[in-house]
Amino acid sequence: MNRVAHRFDRAVNTYDAHAEMQDALGETLLGLYRRERQPRRILELGCGTGLFSRKLWQRFPSAQFCITDAAPRMVAAAEAKWTAEGKTESASPRFFVLDATEVAWPRGEAETKNLADIPFDLIASNALVQWFQGAQGLARHLRGAALILRSGGDLLLSGFGAENLVELRLALQRMGKSSGSVIGHDAETVQKVVEDEGLVLKSWHATEARKVYASPQDLLRHLAALGATGGANGNQAHLLRSDFKKLEAIYHQHYLAPGGGVTATWSTWAAWLIKP
Ligand SMILES: C[S@@+](CC[C@H](N)C(=O)[O-])C[C@H]1O[C@@H](n2cnc3c(N)ncnc32)[C@H](O)[C@@H]1O
């Protein structure tokens, strides 16, 4: 298991209570997808605890699903949600551990990974691709996904923007620390990669939301509960007790919210792509 997945694995019991941004992003993502599309074979990547999986099941109750994540406990949590909700309409989905950075399998290998359903009609992921580093990581991921998607099939994906949590990045930079928690792709990068990979952008939505946290430590606790500390390469800024004091002072100087607390800007994007 890679280091990013390892952190998510540990956050399995706290993720849902803190995932309001991810949940809202999933709604936006599915909202982009036209009603008349009725995919039968769906692969979900980076399912986490199954928040977005549930939206997919509800929208496409009779589709066949492969639901995957790199973190084993996340896959188990998503499966438990399915079981708890007693789904009967569709064939039981297959849940398994899969690292989405290695999505470009040769066909034979894909079959041994239980992916005999290829090519898929829809490959979907919510709040996953920010973990693929830079334009190159995203391009590699899309190229791989396109290999197991049928012609005319759809990709639904969303992620965080390059300016996500900009206050935290700048504050850590002022302290000479790596901006481990700040990851994401800007709109130009995503759209250029999509075009370069020969995919067609059907629909796009970007948002920016300012949230207030009681303190910078409160924001960091929130990120830890989500499993979202550290950068796409798995590195993480190590903060000592004295660093927290410095962080607090920087936030108080630059990022105080008008009504009290500190500000964090969440920037997200969502896209519906088609493989021509
Ligand atoms: C922010 S969570 C999103 C979870 C879920 N999609 C949702 O909407 O709540 C990101 C998920 O991506 C998974 N992940 C991170 N890197 C991954 C990779 N390389 N391959 C597959 N899953 C990965 C993590 O384990 C985590 O469950």
mmCIF file of N, CA and C in Angstrom, residues 2 18 24 36 42 44 48 52 62 68 74 95 97 111 123 125 133 139 165 170 180 201 208 218 243 260 273:
data_model
loop_
_atom_site.group_PDB
_atom_site.id
_atom_site.type_symbol
_atom_site.label_atom_id
_atom_site.label_comp_id
_atom_site.label_asym_id
_atom_site.label_seq_id
_atom_site.Cartn_x
_atom_site.Cartn_y
_atom_site.Cartn_z
ATOM 1 N N ASN A 2 0.555 2.246 -0.868
ATOM 2 C CA ASN A 2 1.387 3.455 -0.873
ATOM 3 C C ASN A 2 1.091 4.327 0.358
ATOM 4 N N HIS A 18 -16.230 14.173 8.522
ATOM 5 C CA HIS A 18 -15.496 15.388 8.136
ATOM 6 C C HIS A 18 -15.537 15.652 6.638
ATOM 7 N N ALA A 24 -20.145 17.143 -1.120
ATOM 8 C CA ALA A 24 -20.750 18.166 -1.992
ATOM 9 C C ALA A 24 -20.144 18.080 -3.395
ATOM 10 N N GLU A 36 -29.583 11.223 -19.752
ATOM 11 C CA GLU A 36 -29.870 10.130 -20.691
ATOM 12 C C GLU A 36 -28.741 9.087 -20.734
ATOM 13 N N ILE A 42 -19.714 -0.128 -14.640
ATOM 14 C CA ILE A 42 -19.123 1.053 -14.012
ATOM 15 C C ILE A 42 -17.945 0.644 -13.131
ATOM 16 N N GLU A 44 -15.505 2.269 -10.274
ATOM 17 C CA GLU A 44 -15.199 3.426 -9.427
ATOM 18 C C GLU A 44 -13.802 3.272 -8.848
ATOM 19 N N GLY A 48 -13.044 5.356 -1.300
ATOM 20 C CA GLY A 48 -13.089 5.761 0.108
ATOM 21 C C GLY A 48 -14.117 4.937 0.862
ATOM 22 N N PHE A 52 -19.466 8.443 -2.420
ATOM 23 C CA PHE A 52 -19.812 8.689 -3.825
ATOM 24 C C PHE A 52 -20.356 7.408 -4.471
ATOM 25 N N SER A 62 -29.397 -0.429 -11.707
ATOM 26 C CA SER A 62 -29.248 -1.765 -12.291
ATOM 27 C C SER A 62 -27.913 -1.964 -13.006
ATOM 28 N N THR A 68 -13.499 0.242 -6.060
ATOM 29 C CA THR A 68 -12.107 -0.007 -5.690
ATOM 30 C C THR A 68 -11.468 1.184 -4.973
ATOM 31 N N MET A 74 -10.746 1.143 3.529
ATOM 32 C CA MET A 74 -11.730 1.972 2.832
ATOM 33 C C MET A 74 -12.640 1.076 1.978
ATOM 34 N N PHE A 95 -16.043 -5.545 -4.902
ATOM 35 C CA PHE A 95 -15.226 -4.580 -4.169
ATOM 36 C C PHE A 95 -13.814 -5.126 -4.122
ATOM 37 N N VAL A 97 -9.283 -4.067 -3.723
ATOM 38 C CA VAL A 97 -8.202 -3.096 -3.531
ATOM 39 C C VAL A 97 -7.500 -2.894 -4.862
ATOM 40 N N GLU A 111 -7.712 -8.942 -16.374
ATOM 41 C CA GLU A 111 -8.633 -10.042 -16.085
ATOM 42 C C GLU A 111 -8.252 -10.743 -14.785
ATOM 43 N N ILE A 123 -16.036 5.220 -16.057
ATOM 44 C CA ILE A 123 -15.041 5.148 -14.978
ATOM 45 C C ILE A 123 -15.188 6.433 -14.175
ATOM 46 N N SER A 125 -14.476 8.713 -10.473
ATOM 47 C CA SER A 125 -13.755 8.898 -9.207
ATOM 48 C C SER A 125 -14.067 10.280 -8.680
ATOM 49 N N GLN A 133 0.467 13.159 -9.027
ATOM 50 C CA GLN A 133 1.291 14.369 -9.014
ATOM 51 C C GLN A 133 1.383 15.092 -10.339
ATOM 52 N N ALA A 139 -1.921 12.808 -16.461
ATOM 53 C CA ALA A 139 -1.912 12.293 -17.842
ATOM 54 C C ALA A 139 -1.771 10.767 -17.832
ATOM 55 N N LEU A 165 -6.581 25.269 -0.240
ATOM 56 C CA LEU A 165 -5.947 25.514 1.064
ATOM 57 C C LEU A 165 -4.713 26.403 0.944
ATOM 58 N N LEU A 170 0.793 28.899 2.193
ATOM 59 C CA LEU A 170 1.602 30.098 2.378
ATOM 60 C C LEU A 170 2.129 30.186 3.810
ATOM 61 N N GLY A 180 3.057 20.338 2.474
ATOM 62 C CA GLY A 180 2.613 18.965 2.287
ATOM 63 C C GLY A 180 1.125 18.780 2.021
ATOM 64 N N LEU A 201 -13.763 17.059 -23.403
ATOM 65 C CA LEU A 201 -14.380 17.624 -22.197
ATOM 66 C C LEU A 201 -15.822 17.998 -22.513
ATOM 67 N N GLU A 208 -15.072 27.553 -5.472
ATOM 68 C CA GLU A 208 -14.161 27.995 -4.416
ATOM 69 C C GLU A 208 -15.027 28.313 -3.202
ATOM 70 N N ASP A 218 -7.147 23.297 14.441
ATOM 71 C CA ASP A 218 -8.455 22.696 14.167
ATOM 72 C C ASP A 218 -8.526 22.269 12.693
ATOM 73 N N ASP A 243 6.297 24.839 16.415
ATOM 74 C CA ASP A 243 5.804 25.195 15.072
ATOM 75 C C ASP A 243 4.327 25.588 15.130
ATOM 76 N N GLY A 260 -14.217 35.741 13.744
ATOM 77 C CA GLY A 260 -13.438 34.877 14.647
ATOM 78 C C GLY A 260 -13.046 33.593 13.938
ATOM 79 N N LEU A 273 -15.828 13.689 -19.012
ATOM 80 C CA LEU A 273 -15.055 13.517 -20.243
ATOM 81 C C LEU A 273 -15.629 12.351 -21.041
#
